[in-house]
Short mmCIF file of C-alpha atoms in Angstrom, two decimals:
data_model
loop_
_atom_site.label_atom_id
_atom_site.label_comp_id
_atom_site.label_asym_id
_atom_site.label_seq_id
_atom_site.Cartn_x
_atom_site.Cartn_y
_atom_site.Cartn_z
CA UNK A 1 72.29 58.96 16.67
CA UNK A 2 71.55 60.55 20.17
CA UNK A 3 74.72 62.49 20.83
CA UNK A 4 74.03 61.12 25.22
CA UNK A 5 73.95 57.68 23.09
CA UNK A 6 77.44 58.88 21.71
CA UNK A 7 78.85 59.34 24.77
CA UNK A 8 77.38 56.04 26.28
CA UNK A 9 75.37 57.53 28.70
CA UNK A 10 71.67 56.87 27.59
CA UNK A 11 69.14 59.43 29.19
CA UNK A 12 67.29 57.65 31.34
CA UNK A 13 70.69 56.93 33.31
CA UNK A 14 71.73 60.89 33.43
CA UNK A 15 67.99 61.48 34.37
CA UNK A 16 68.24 59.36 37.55
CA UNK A 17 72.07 60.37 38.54
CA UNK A 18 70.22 63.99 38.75
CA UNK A 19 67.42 62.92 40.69
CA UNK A 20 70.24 61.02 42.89
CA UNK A 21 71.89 64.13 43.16
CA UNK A 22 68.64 66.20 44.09
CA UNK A 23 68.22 63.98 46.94
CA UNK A 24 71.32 64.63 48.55
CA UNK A 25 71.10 67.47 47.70
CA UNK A 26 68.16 68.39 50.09
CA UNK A 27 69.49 66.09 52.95
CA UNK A 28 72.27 68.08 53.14
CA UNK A 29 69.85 71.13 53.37
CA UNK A 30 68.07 69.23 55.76
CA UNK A 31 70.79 68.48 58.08
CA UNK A 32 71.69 72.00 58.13
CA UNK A 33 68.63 73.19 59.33
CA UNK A 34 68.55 70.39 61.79
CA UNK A 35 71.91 71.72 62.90
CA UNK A 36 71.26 74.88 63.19
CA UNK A 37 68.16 74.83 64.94
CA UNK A 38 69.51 72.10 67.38
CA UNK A 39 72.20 74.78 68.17
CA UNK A 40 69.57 77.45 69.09
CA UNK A 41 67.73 74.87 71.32
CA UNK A 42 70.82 74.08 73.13
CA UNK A 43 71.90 78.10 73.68
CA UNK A 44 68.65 78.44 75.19
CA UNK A 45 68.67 75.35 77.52
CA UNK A 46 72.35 77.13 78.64
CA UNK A 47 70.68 80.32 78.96
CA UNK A 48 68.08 79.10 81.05
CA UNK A 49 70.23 76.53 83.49
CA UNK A 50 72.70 79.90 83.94
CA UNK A 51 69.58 81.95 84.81
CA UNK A 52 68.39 79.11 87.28
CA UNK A 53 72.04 79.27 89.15
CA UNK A 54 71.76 83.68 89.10
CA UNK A 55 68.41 83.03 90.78
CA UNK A 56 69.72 80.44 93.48
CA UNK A 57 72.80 83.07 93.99
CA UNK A 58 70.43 85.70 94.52
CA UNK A 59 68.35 83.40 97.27
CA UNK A 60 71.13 81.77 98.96
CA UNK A 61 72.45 85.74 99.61
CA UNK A 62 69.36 86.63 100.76
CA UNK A 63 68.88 83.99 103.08
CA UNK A 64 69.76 85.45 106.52
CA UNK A 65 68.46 83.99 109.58
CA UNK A 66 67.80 86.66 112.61
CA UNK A 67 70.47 84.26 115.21
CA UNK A 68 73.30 84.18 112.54
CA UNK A 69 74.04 86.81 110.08
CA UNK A 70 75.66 84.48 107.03
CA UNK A 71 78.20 86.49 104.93
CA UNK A 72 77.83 85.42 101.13
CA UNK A 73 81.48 86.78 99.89
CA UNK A 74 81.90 87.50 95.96
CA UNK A 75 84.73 86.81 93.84
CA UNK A 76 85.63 90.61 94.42
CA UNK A 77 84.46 91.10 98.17
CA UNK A 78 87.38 92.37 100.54
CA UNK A 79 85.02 92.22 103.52
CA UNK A 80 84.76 88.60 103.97
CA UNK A 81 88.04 88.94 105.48
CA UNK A 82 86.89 90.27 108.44
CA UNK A 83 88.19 93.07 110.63
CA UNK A 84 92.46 93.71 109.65
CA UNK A 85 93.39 92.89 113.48
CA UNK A 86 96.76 92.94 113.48
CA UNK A 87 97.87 90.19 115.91
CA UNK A 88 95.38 88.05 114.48
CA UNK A 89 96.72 88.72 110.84
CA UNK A 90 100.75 88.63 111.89
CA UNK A 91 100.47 85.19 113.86
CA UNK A 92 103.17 83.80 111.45
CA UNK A 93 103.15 80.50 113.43
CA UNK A 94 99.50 79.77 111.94
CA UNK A 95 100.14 78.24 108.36
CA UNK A 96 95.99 78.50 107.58
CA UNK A 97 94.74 79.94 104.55
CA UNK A 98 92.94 83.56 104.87
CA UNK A 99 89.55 80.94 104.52
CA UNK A 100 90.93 78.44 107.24
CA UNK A 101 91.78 81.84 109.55
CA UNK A 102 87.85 82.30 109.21
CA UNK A 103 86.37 79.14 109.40
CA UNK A 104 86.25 78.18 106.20
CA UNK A 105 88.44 75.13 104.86
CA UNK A 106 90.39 75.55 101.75
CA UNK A 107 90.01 72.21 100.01
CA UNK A 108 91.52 73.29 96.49
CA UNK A 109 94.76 72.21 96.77
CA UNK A 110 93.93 68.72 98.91
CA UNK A 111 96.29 66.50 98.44
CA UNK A 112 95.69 62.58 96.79
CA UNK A 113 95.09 60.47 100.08
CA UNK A 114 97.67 58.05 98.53
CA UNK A 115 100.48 60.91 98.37
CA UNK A 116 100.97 62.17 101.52
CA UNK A 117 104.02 60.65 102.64
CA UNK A 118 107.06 62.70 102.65
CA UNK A 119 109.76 60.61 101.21
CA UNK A 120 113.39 59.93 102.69
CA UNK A 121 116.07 63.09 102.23
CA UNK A 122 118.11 62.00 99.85
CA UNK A 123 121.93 60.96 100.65
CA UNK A 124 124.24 63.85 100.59
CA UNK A 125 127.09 64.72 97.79
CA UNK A 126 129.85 67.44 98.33
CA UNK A 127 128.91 70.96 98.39
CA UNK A 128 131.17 74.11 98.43
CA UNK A 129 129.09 75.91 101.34
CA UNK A 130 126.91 75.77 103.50
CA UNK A 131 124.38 77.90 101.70
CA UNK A 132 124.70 75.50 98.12
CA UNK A 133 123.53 72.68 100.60
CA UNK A 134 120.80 74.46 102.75
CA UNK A 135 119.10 76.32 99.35
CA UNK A 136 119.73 72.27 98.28
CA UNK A 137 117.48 70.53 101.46
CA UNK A 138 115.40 73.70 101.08
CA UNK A 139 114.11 73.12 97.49
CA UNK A 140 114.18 69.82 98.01
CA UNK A 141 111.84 69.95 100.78
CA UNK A 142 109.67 72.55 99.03
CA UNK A 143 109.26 70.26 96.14
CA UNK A 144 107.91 67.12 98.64
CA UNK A 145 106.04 69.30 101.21
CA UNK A 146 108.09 69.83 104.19
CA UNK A 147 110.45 72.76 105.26
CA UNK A 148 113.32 73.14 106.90
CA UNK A 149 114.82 75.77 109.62
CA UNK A 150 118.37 76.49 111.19
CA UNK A 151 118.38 75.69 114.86
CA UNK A 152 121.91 76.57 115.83
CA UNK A 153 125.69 76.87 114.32
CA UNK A 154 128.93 75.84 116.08
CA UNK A 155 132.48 74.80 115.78
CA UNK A 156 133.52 77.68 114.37
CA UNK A 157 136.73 78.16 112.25
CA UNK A 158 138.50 80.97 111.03
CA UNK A 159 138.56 81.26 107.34
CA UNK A 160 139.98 84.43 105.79
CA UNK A 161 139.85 86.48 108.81
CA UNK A 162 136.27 85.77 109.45
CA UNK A 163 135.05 82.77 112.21
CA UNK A 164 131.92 80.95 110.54
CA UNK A 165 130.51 77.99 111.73
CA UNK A 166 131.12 74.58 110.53
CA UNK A 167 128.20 72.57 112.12
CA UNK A 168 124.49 73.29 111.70
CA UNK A 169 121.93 71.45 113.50
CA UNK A 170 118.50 71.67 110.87
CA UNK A 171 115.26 70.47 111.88
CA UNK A 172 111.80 70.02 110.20
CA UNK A 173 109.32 73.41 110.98
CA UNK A 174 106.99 71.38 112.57
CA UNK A 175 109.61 69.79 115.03
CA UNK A 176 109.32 71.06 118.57
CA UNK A 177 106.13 70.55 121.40
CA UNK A 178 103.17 72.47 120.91
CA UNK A 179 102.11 74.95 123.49
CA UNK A 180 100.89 74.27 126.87
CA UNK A 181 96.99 74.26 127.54
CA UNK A 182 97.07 75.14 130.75
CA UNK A 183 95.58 78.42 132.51
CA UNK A 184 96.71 81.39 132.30
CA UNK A 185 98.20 80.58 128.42
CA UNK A 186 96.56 82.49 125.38
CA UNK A 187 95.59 79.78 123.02
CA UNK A 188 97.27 80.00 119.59
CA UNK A 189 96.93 77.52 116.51
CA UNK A 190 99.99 76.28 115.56
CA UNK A 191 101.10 73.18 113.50
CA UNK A 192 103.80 71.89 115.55
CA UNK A 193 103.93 68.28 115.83
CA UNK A 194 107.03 67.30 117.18
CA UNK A 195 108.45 65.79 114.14
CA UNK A 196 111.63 64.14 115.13
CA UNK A 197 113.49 64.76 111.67
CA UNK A 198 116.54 66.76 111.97
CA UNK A 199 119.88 67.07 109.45
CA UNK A 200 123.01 68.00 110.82
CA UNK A 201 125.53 69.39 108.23
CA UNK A 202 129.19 70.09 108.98
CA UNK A 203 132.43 70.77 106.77
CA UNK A 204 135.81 69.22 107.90
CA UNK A 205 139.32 69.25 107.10
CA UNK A 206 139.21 65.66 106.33
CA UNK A 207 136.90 67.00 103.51
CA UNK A 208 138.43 69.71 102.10
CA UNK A 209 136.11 71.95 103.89
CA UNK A 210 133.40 70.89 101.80
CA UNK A 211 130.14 70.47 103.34
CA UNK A 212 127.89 67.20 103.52
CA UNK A 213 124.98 66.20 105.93
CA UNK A 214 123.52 63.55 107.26
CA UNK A 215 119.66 62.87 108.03
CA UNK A 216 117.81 61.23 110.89
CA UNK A 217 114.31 60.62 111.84
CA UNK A 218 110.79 60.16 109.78
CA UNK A 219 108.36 62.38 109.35
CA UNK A 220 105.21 62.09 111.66
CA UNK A 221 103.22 64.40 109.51
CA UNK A 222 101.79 64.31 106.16
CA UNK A 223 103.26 66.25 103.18
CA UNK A 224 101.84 70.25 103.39
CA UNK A 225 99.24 70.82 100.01
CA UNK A 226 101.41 73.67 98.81
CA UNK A 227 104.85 75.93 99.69
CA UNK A 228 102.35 78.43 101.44
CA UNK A 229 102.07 75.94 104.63
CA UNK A 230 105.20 77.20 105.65
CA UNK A 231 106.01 80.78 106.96
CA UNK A 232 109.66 80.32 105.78
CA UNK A 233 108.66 79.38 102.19
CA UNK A 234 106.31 82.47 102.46
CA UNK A 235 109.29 85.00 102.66
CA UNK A 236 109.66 88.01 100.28
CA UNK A 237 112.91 88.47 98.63
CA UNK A 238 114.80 92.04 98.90
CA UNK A 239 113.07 92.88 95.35
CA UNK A 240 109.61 91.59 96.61
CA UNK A 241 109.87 93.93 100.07
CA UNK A 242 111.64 96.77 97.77
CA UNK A 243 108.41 96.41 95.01
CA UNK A 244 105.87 96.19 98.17
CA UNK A 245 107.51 99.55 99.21
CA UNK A 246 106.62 101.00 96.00
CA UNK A 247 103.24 100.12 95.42
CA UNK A 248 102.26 100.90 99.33
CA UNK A 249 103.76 104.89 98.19
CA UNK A 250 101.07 104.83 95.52
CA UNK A 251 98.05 105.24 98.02
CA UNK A 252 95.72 103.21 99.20
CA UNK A 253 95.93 99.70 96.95
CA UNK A 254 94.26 97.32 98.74
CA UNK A 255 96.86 94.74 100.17
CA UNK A 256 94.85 91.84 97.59
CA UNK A 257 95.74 93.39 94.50
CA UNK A 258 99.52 94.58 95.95
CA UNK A 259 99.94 90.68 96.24
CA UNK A 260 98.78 89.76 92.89
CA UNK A 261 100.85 92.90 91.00
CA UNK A 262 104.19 91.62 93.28
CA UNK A 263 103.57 88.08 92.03
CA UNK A 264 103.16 88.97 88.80
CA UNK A 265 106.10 91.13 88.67
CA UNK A 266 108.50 88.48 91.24
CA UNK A 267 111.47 86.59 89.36
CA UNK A 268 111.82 84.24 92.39
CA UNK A 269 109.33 82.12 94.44
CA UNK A 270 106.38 84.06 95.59
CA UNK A 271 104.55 82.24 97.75
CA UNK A 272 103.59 84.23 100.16
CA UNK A 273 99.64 84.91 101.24
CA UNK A 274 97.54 88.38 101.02
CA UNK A 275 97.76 88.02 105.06
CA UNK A 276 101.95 88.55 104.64
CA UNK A 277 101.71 91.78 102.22
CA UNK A 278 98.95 92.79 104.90
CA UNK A 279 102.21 92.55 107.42
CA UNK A 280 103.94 94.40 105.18
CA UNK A 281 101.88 96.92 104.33
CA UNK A 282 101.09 97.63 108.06
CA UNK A 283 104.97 97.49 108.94
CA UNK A 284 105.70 100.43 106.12
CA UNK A 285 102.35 102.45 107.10
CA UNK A 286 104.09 102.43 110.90
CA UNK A 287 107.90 103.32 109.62
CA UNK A 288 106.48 106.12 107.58
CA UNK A 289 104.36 107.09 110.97
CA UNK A 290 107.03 107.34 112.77
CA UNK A 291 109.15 109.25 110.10
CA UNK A 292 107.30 112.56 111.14
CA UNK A 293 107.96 114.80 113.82
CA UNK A 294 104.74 113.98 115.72
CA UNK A 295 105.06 110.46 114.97
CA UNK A 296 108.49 110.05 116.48
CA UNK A 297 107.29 111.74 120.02
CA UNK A 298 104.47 108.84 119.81
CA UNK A 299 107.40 105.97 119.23
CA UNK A 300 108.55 107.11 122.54
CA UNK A 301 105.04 104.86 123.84
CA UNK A 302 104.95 102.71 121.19
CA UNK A 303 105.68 99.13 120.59
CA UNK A 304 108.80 98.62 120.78
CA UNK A 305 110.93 97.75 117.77
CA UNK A 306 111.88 93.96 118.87
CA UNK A 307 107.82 93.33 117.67
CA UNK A 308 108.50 94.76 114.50
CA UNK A 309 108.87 92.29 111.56
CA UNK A 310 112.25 92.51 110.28
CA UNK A 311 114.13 90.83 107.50
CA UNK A 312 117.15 89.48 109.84
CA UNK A 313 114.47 87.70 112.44
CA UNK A 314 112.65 87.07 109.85
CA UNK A 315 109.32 87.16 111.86
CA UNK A 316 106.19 88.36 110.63
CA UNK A 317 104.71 91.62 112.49
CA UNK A 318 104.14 91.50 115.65
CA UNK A 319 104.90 87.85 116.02
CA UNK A 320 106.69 86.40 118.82
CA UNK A 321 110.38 85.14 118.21
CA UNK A 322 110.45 81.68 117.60
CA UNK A 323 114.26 80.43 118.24
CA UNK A 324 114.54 78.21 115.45
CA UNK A 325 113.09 80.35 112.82
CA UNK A 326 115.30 83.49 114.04
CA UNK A 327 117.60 82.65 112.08
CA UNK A 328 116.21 80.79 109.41
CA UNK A 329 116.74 81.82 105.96
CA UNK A 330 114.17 81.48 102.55
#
């Protein structure tokens, strides 16, 4: 007997599951090919829609009309900045974006329409000093788009030789009247609003000396888009200003990149804008001018040092001394 009849598989049977096999076996090559040749069609169709969009680049920065002279800035262009004027860089009370300072919105960082309420401070617990419950309302504030700055400290008691005060009045950065209009005023932006909140914190003897606060007023602003709205938030630490000191002795980095190497490098919050470490950069190049011999003789007719941005006003450069940021800490 047939030995496929042995095995009870007749040969007609094994003949088809071969041809079955055959058949699959070429629409698997057939797929493949399909495949593959449906990936080539689509690399070309991205190859030519990324060619269109070169070619519209290449138009659109072209395209300048004789009664305005459009600037088409690239990812790595330093002159759409504009000219580094100093006042116009230092004004520390303008919380724009180096695009907003030139006309150009930033819209990356909008906020959702239907979160733009700042929420109520939350009530107060028991804190050991007055800088566990500022850096407290501070964070707090960063985290839910607000700020806060020290307007003034009394009562003060003695405590180990040393009178500190017991009371501080806090109020929202954007609290306080926004400038006049009238003649004879140089127009400034600012983002003052007049927001009524305020905290006053105080320590008693009835409390151990332990500090608490208490909160008043609603915001009548909406919640700022990111930490960078607000020139305290924007503050270098010691180790920021003492790395922005090092990289400024290295030559001529441009103030972009010292930003993005101090950010890198920072521990702490960095928050601050290209426009600051332009400050900065400007405030070292005129200590080290006035380090030299000649450059001390020029100080004499100088600005004076009270416009100089220092780390106890805490005022950008060349900014004018706000009284409730003078002594507002990061």
């Amino acid at each position: 007997m047939d030995s496929h009849m042995e095995n009870g598989c007749p040969p007609a049977a094994l003949q088809q599951i071969l041809n079955q096999l055959q058949v699959f076996q070429d629409q698997i090559l057939r797929l493949e090919r399909e495949r593959a040749a449906a990936a080539i069609n689509h690399e070309n169709q991205i190859g030519a829609l990324q060619q269109q969009v070169a070619n519209l680049a290449a138009g659109l920065r072209s395209f300048t009309p004789s009664h305005n002279s459009t600037h088409i800035p690239t990812h790595n262009d330093h002159s759409a900045l504009g000219p580094l004027n100093a006042l116009a860089i230092a004004n520390d009370d303008d919380p724009g974006s180096a695009l907003e300072d030139h006309g150009f919105p930033d819209h990356s960082h909008s906020p959702d329409p239907g979160d733009t309420e700042i929420p109520p401070i939350p009530p107060s617990v028991m804190y050991n000093s007055f800088d566990d419950l500022f850096n407290f309302l501070q964070s707090w504030a960063r985290a839910n788009g607000a700020a806060f700055v020290k307007k003034s400290g009394s009562n003060r008691r003695e405590f180990n030789g040393t009178k500190i005060a017991t009371h501080w009045l806090l109020l929202c950065d954007r609290g306080g009247s926004r400038p006049s209009r009238g003649l004879g005023h140089r127009q400034t932006s600012t983002q003052k609003t007049d927001c009524p909140v305020r905290v006053c914190a105080s320590a008693t003897k009835r409390n151990n000396w332990q500090w608490t606060y208490k909160a008043s007023g609603v915001h009548n602003h909406p919640r700022s888009h990111d930490p960078s709205a607000h020139s305290i938030h924007r503050r270098r630490t010691e180790g920021q200003r003492a790395l922005a000191s090092e990289l400024f002795e290295l030559g001529s980095l441009p103030a972009r990149e010292m930003a993005a190497a101090i950010k890198e490098r920072s521990e702490g919050p960095a928050f601050f804008r290209v426009k600051d470490i332009y400050n900065d950069r400007h405030r070292l190049r005129v200590e080290k001018q006035c380090q030299t011999p000649r450059g001390s003789r020029a100080r004499k007719g100088a600005v004076p040092d009270h416009g100089l941005a220092t780390e106890e006003s805490g005022q950008t450069f060349l900014s004018a001394p706000q009284p409730h940021e003078s002594i507002g800490e990061a």
